[in-house]
Tab-separated table of N, CA and C in Angstrom:
chain	number	residue	atom	x	y	z
Z	1	UNK	N	3.979	-21.385	0.210
Z	1	UNK	CA	3.759	-20.166	0.972
Z	1	UNK	C	4.334	-18.977	0.209
Z	2	UNK	N	3.555	-17.921	0.149
Z	2	UNK	CA	3.991	-16.747	-0.599
Z	2	UNK	C	5.171	-16.079	0.096
Z	3	UNK	N	6.098	-15.630	-0.709
Z	3	UNK	CA	7.245	-14.921	-0.154
Z	3	UNK	C	7.036	-13.429	-0.376
Z	4	UNK	N	7.230	-12.669	0.675
Z	4	UNK	CA	7.069	-11.224	0.588
Z	4	UNK	C	8.425	-10.552	0.712
Z	5	UNK	N	8.611	-9.501	-0.064
Z	5	UNK	CA	9.851	-8.745	-0.031
Z	5	UNK	C	9.549	-7.345	0.477
Z	6	UNK	N	10.289	-6.924	1.492
Z	6	UNK	CA	10.082	-5.588	2.035
Z	6	UNK	C	10.548	-4.548	1.031
Z	7	UNK	N	9.711	-3.546	0.800
Z	7	UNK	CA	10.071	-2.477	-0.126
Z	7	UNK	C	10.998	-1.488	0.574
Z	8	UNK	N	12.064	-1.103	-0.107
Z	8	UNK	CA	12.986	-0.124	0.456
Z	8	UNK	C	13.021	1.140	-0.383
Z	9	UNK	N	12.335	1.119	-1.518
Z	9	UNK	CA	12.308	2.286	-2.399
Z	9	UNK	C	10.995	2.285	-3.179
Z	10	UNK	N	10.598	3.445	-3.670
Z	10	UNK	CA	9.384	3.518	-4.488
Z	10	UNK	C	9.686	3.227	-5.959
Z	11	UNK	N	10.953	3.050	-6.296
Z	11	UNK	CA	11.325	2.786	-7.684
Z	11	UNK	C	10.581	1.556	-8.193
Z	12	UNK	N	9.989	1.679	-9.365
Z	12	UNK	CA	9.296	0.551	-9.969
Z	12	UNK	C	7.833	0.437	-9.576
Z	13	UNK	N	7.421	1.148	-8.536
Z	13	UNK	CA	6.013	1.117	-8.154
Z	13	UNK	C	5.196	2.001	-9.089
Z	14	UNK	N	3.962	1.592	-9.347
Z	14	UNK	CA	3.058	2.380	-10.163
Z	14	UNK	C	1.708	2.460	-9.476
Z	15	UNK	N	0.928	3.474	-9.823
Z	15	UNK	CA	-0.423	3.560	-9.303
Z	15	UNK	C	-1.201	2.302	-9.670
Z	16	UNK	N	-2.054	1.866	-8.781
Z	16	UNK	CA	-2.879	0.663	-8.918
Z	16	UNK	C	-2.130	-0.629	-8.636
Z	17	UNK	N	-0.827	-0.557	-8.369
Z	17	UNK	CA	-0.108	-1.753	-7.929
Z	17	UNK	C	-0.695	-2.221	-6.603
Z	18	UNK	N	-0.670	-3.512	-6.383
Z	18	UNK	CA	-1.084	-4.059	-5.092
Z	18	UNK	C	0.175	-4.333	-4.275
Z	19	UNK	N	0.227	-3.718	-3.089
Z	19	UNK	CA	1.317	-4.000	-2.161
Z	19	UNK	C	0.694	-4.440	-0.846
Z	20	UNK	N	1.501	-4.831	0.096
Z	20	UNK	CA	0.981	-5.416	1.330
Z	20	UNK	C	1.547	-4.703	2.542
Z	21	UNK	N	0.765	-4.689	3.593
Z	21	UNK	CA	1.229	-4.096	4.839
Z	21	UNK	C	1.009	-5.088	5.972
Z	22	UNK	N	1.853	-5.005	6.977
Z	22	UNK	CA	1.719	-5.873	8.156
Z	22	UNK	C	0.628	-5.319	9.048
Z	23	UNK	N	-0.565	-5.822	8.885
Z	23	UNK	CA	-1.673	-5.337	9.687
Z	23	UNK	C	-2.387	-6.528	10.305
Z	24	UNK	N	-2.791	-6.400	11.524
Z	24	UNK	CA	-3.534	-7.473	12.202
Z	24	UNK	C	-2.777	-8.798	12.155
Z	25	UNK	N	-1.453	-8.724	12.168
Z	25	UNK	CA	-0.652	-9.939	12.219
Z	25	UNK	C	-0.502	-10.674	10.911
Z	26	UNK	N	-0.986	-10.075	9.823
Z	26	UNK	CA	-0.837	-10.723	8.524
Z	26	UNK	C	-0.622	-9.686	7.451
Z	27	UNK	N	-0.384	-10.134	6.230
Z	27	UNK	CA	-0.172	-9.202	5.136
Z	27	UNK	C	-1.526	-8.799	4.537
Z	28	UNK	N	-1.843	-7.522	4.642
Z	28	UNK	CA	-3.099	-6.998	4.123
Z	28	UNK	C	-2.835	-6.277	2.809
Z	29	UNK	N	-3.568	-6.615	1.740
Z	29	UNK	CA	-3.328	-5.951	0.457
Z	29	UNK	C	-3.801	-4.502	0.464
Z	30	UNK	N	-2.986	-3.647	-0.136
Z	30	UNK	CA	-3.294	-2.231	-0.273
Z	30	UNK	C	-3.099	-1.866	-1.743
Z	31	UNK	N	-3.860	-0.880	-2.200
Z	31	UNK	CA	-3.718	-0.440	-3.590
Z	31	UNK	C	-3.022	0.920	-3.619
Z	32	UNK	N	-1.973	1.008	-4.411
Z	32	UNK	CA	-1.212	2.247	-4.515
Z	32	UNK	C	-2.042	3.302	-5.249
Z	33	UNK	N	-2.255	4.445	-4.613
Z	33	UNK	CA	-2.977	5.525	-5.283
Z	33	UNK	C	-2.130	6.791	-5.424
Z	34	UNK	N	-1.033	6.854	-4.690
Z	34	UNK	CA	-0.148	8.011	-4.829
Z	34	UNK	C	1.251	7.613	-4.406
Z	35	UNK	N	2.233	8.047	-5.183
Z	35	UNK	CA	3.631	7.726	-4.890
Z	35	UNK	C	4.412	9.025	-4.789
Z	36	UNK	N	5.181	9.149	-3.713
Z	36	UNK	CA	6.047	10.316	-3.560
Z	36	UNK	C	7.495	9.834	-3.554
Z	37	UNK	N	8.080	9.822	-4.736
Z	37	UNK	CA	9.447	9.306	-4.882
Z	37	UNK	C	10.456	10.127	-4.083
Z	38	UNK	N	10.172	11.427	-3.930
Z	38	UNK	CA	11.151	12.293	-3.261
Z	38	UNK	C	11.361	11.899	-1.802
Z	39	UNK	N	10.337	11.329	-1.177
Z	39	UNK	CA	10.464	10.939	0.225
Z	39	UNK	C	10.207	9.443	0.434
Z	40	UNK	N	10.214	8.673	-0.678
Z	40	UNK	CA	10.013	7.227	-0.599
Z	40	UNK	C	8.758	6.857	0.196
Z	41	UNK	N	7.676	7.557	-0.124
Z	41	UNK	CA	6.430	7.350	0.590
Z	41	UNK	C	5.338	6.935	-0.380
Z	42	UNK	N	4.498	6.022	0.085
Z	42	UNK	CA	3.406	5.513	-0.738
Z	42	UNK	C	2.092	5.742	-0.007
Z	43	UNK	N	1.120	6.262	-0.733
Z	43	UNK	CA	-0.225	6.404	-0.190
Z	43	UNK	C	-1.027	5.218	-0.712
Z	44	UNK	N	-1.482	4.366	0.200
Z	44	UNK	CA	-2.116	3.120	-0.228
Z	44	UNK	C	-3.250	2.726	0.704
Z	45	UNK	N	-4.498	2.930	0.291
Z	45	UNK	CA	-5.622	2.466	1.089
Z	45	UNK	C	-5.695	0.943	1.066
Z	46	UNK	N	-6.300	0.384	2.094
Z	46	UNK	CA	-6.544	-1.057	2.079
Z	46	UNK	C	-7.368	-1.399	0.851
Z	47	UNK	N	-7.023	-2.485	0.196
Z	47	UNK	CA	-7.699	-2.885	-1.038
Z	47	UNK	C	-9.209	-3.013	-0.835
Z	48	UNK	N	-9.633	-3.633	0.255
Z	48	UNK	CA	-11.062	-3.867	0.476
Z	48	UNK	C	-11.819	-2.543	0.618
Z	49	UNK	N	-11.183	-1.583	1.264
Z	49	UNK	CA	-11.816	-0.275	1.451
Z	49	UNK	C	-11.872	0.468	0.123
Z	50	UNK	N	-10.772	0.384	-0.626
Z	50	UNK	CA	-10.722	1.069	-1.916
Z	50	UNK	C	-11.790	0.501	-2.845
Z	51	UNK	N	-11.946	-0.811	-2.882
Z	51	UNK	CA	-12.959	-1.440	-3.727
Z	51	UNK	C	-14.356	-0.937	-3.370
Z	52	UNK	N	-14.574	-0.739	-2.087
Z	52	UNK	CA	-15.915	-0.383	-1.626
Z	52	UNK	C	-16.218	1.099	-1.801
Z	53	UNK	N	-15.246	1.958	-1.455
Z	53	UNK	CA	-15.537	3.389	-1.411
Z	53	UNK	C	-14.862	4.192	-2.511
Z	54	UNK	N	-13.783	3.650	-3.090
Z	54	UNK	CA	-13.019	4.348	-4.119
Z	54	UNK	C	-12.672	5.782	-3.692
Z	55	UNK	N	-12.325	5.917	-2.436
Z	55	UNK	CA	-12.017	7.243	-1.919
Z	55	UNK	C	-11.012	7.126	-0.791
Z	56	UNK	N	-10.412	8.230	-0.431
Z	56	UNK	CA	-9.528	8.239	0.728
Z	56	UNK	C	-10.409	8.255	1.966
Z	57	UNK	N	-10.096	7.410	2.894
Z	57	UNK	CA	-10.943	7.270	4.077
Z	57	UNK	C	-10.075	7.132	5.308
Z	58	UNK	N	-10.716	6.912	6.445
Z	58	UNK	CA	-9.985	6.755	7.692
Z	58	UNK	C	-9.057	5.542	7.660
Z	59	UNK	N	-9.289	4.634	6.719
Z	59	UNK	CA	-8.466	3.427	6.639
Z	59	UNK	C	-7.216	3.631	5.781
Z	60	UNK	N	-7.195	4.742	5.068
Z	60	UNK	CA	-6.062	4.999	4.182
Z	60	UNK	C	-4.824	5.327	4.995
Z	61	UNK	N	-3.695	5.027	4.455
Z	61	UNK	CA	-2.483	5.406	5.150
Z	61	UNK	C	-1.371	5.706	4.164
Z	62	UNK	N	-0.506	6.577	4.597
Z	62	UNK	CA	0.635	6.994	3.811
Z	62	UNK	C	1.857	6.633	4.639
Z	63	UNK	N	2.688	5.774	4.135
Z	63	UNK	CA	3.811	5.285	4.931
Z	63	UNK	C	5.083	5.227	4.115
Z	64	UNK	N	6.220	5.345	4.808
Z	64	UNK	CA	7.485	5.064	4.133
Z	64	UNK	C	7.447	3.628	3.603
Z	65	UNK	N	8.112	3.381	2.503
Z	65	UNK	CA	8.017	2.069	1.867
Z	65	UNK	C	8.526	0.938	2.745
Z	66	UNK	N	9.302	1.222	3.768
Z	66	UNK	CA	9.796	0.179	4.658
Z	66	UNK	C	8.688	-0.594	5.359
Z	67	UNK	N	7.485	-0.013	5.375
Z	67	UNK	CA	6.348	-0.681	6.014
Z	67	UNK	C	5.518	-1.492	5.035
Z	68	UNK	N	5.891	-1.443	3.766
Z	68	UNK	CA	5.140	-2.155	2.739
Z	68	UNK	C	5.965	-3.292	2.136
Z	69	UNK	N	5.259	-4.245	1.577
Z	69	UNK	CA	5.884	-5.428	0.991
Z	69	UNK	C	5.293	-5.708	-0.373
Z	70	UNK	N	6.059	-6.394	-1.204
Z	70	UNK	CA	5.554	-6.913	-2.465
Z	70	UNK	C	5.628	-8.430	-2.439
Z	71	UNK	N	4.741	-9.066	-3.155
Z	71	UNK	CA	4.752	-10.521	-3.242
Z	71	UNK	C	5.792	-10.944	-4.259
């Protein structure tokens, strides 16, 4: 079983990294498209949406890193 680590900082994150969010009761992959180190916030659309539209959409979200995880 994959182990996920909750992110507490944006340090080490890069654009195009895959991170995960607790959505629909499971870990949903998101692709990092913007990082704001000053406020520890990551803009990361769901991977499936990004693959399909390559744009910011209603599914995109910007959250403090505490809501994101790395594998």
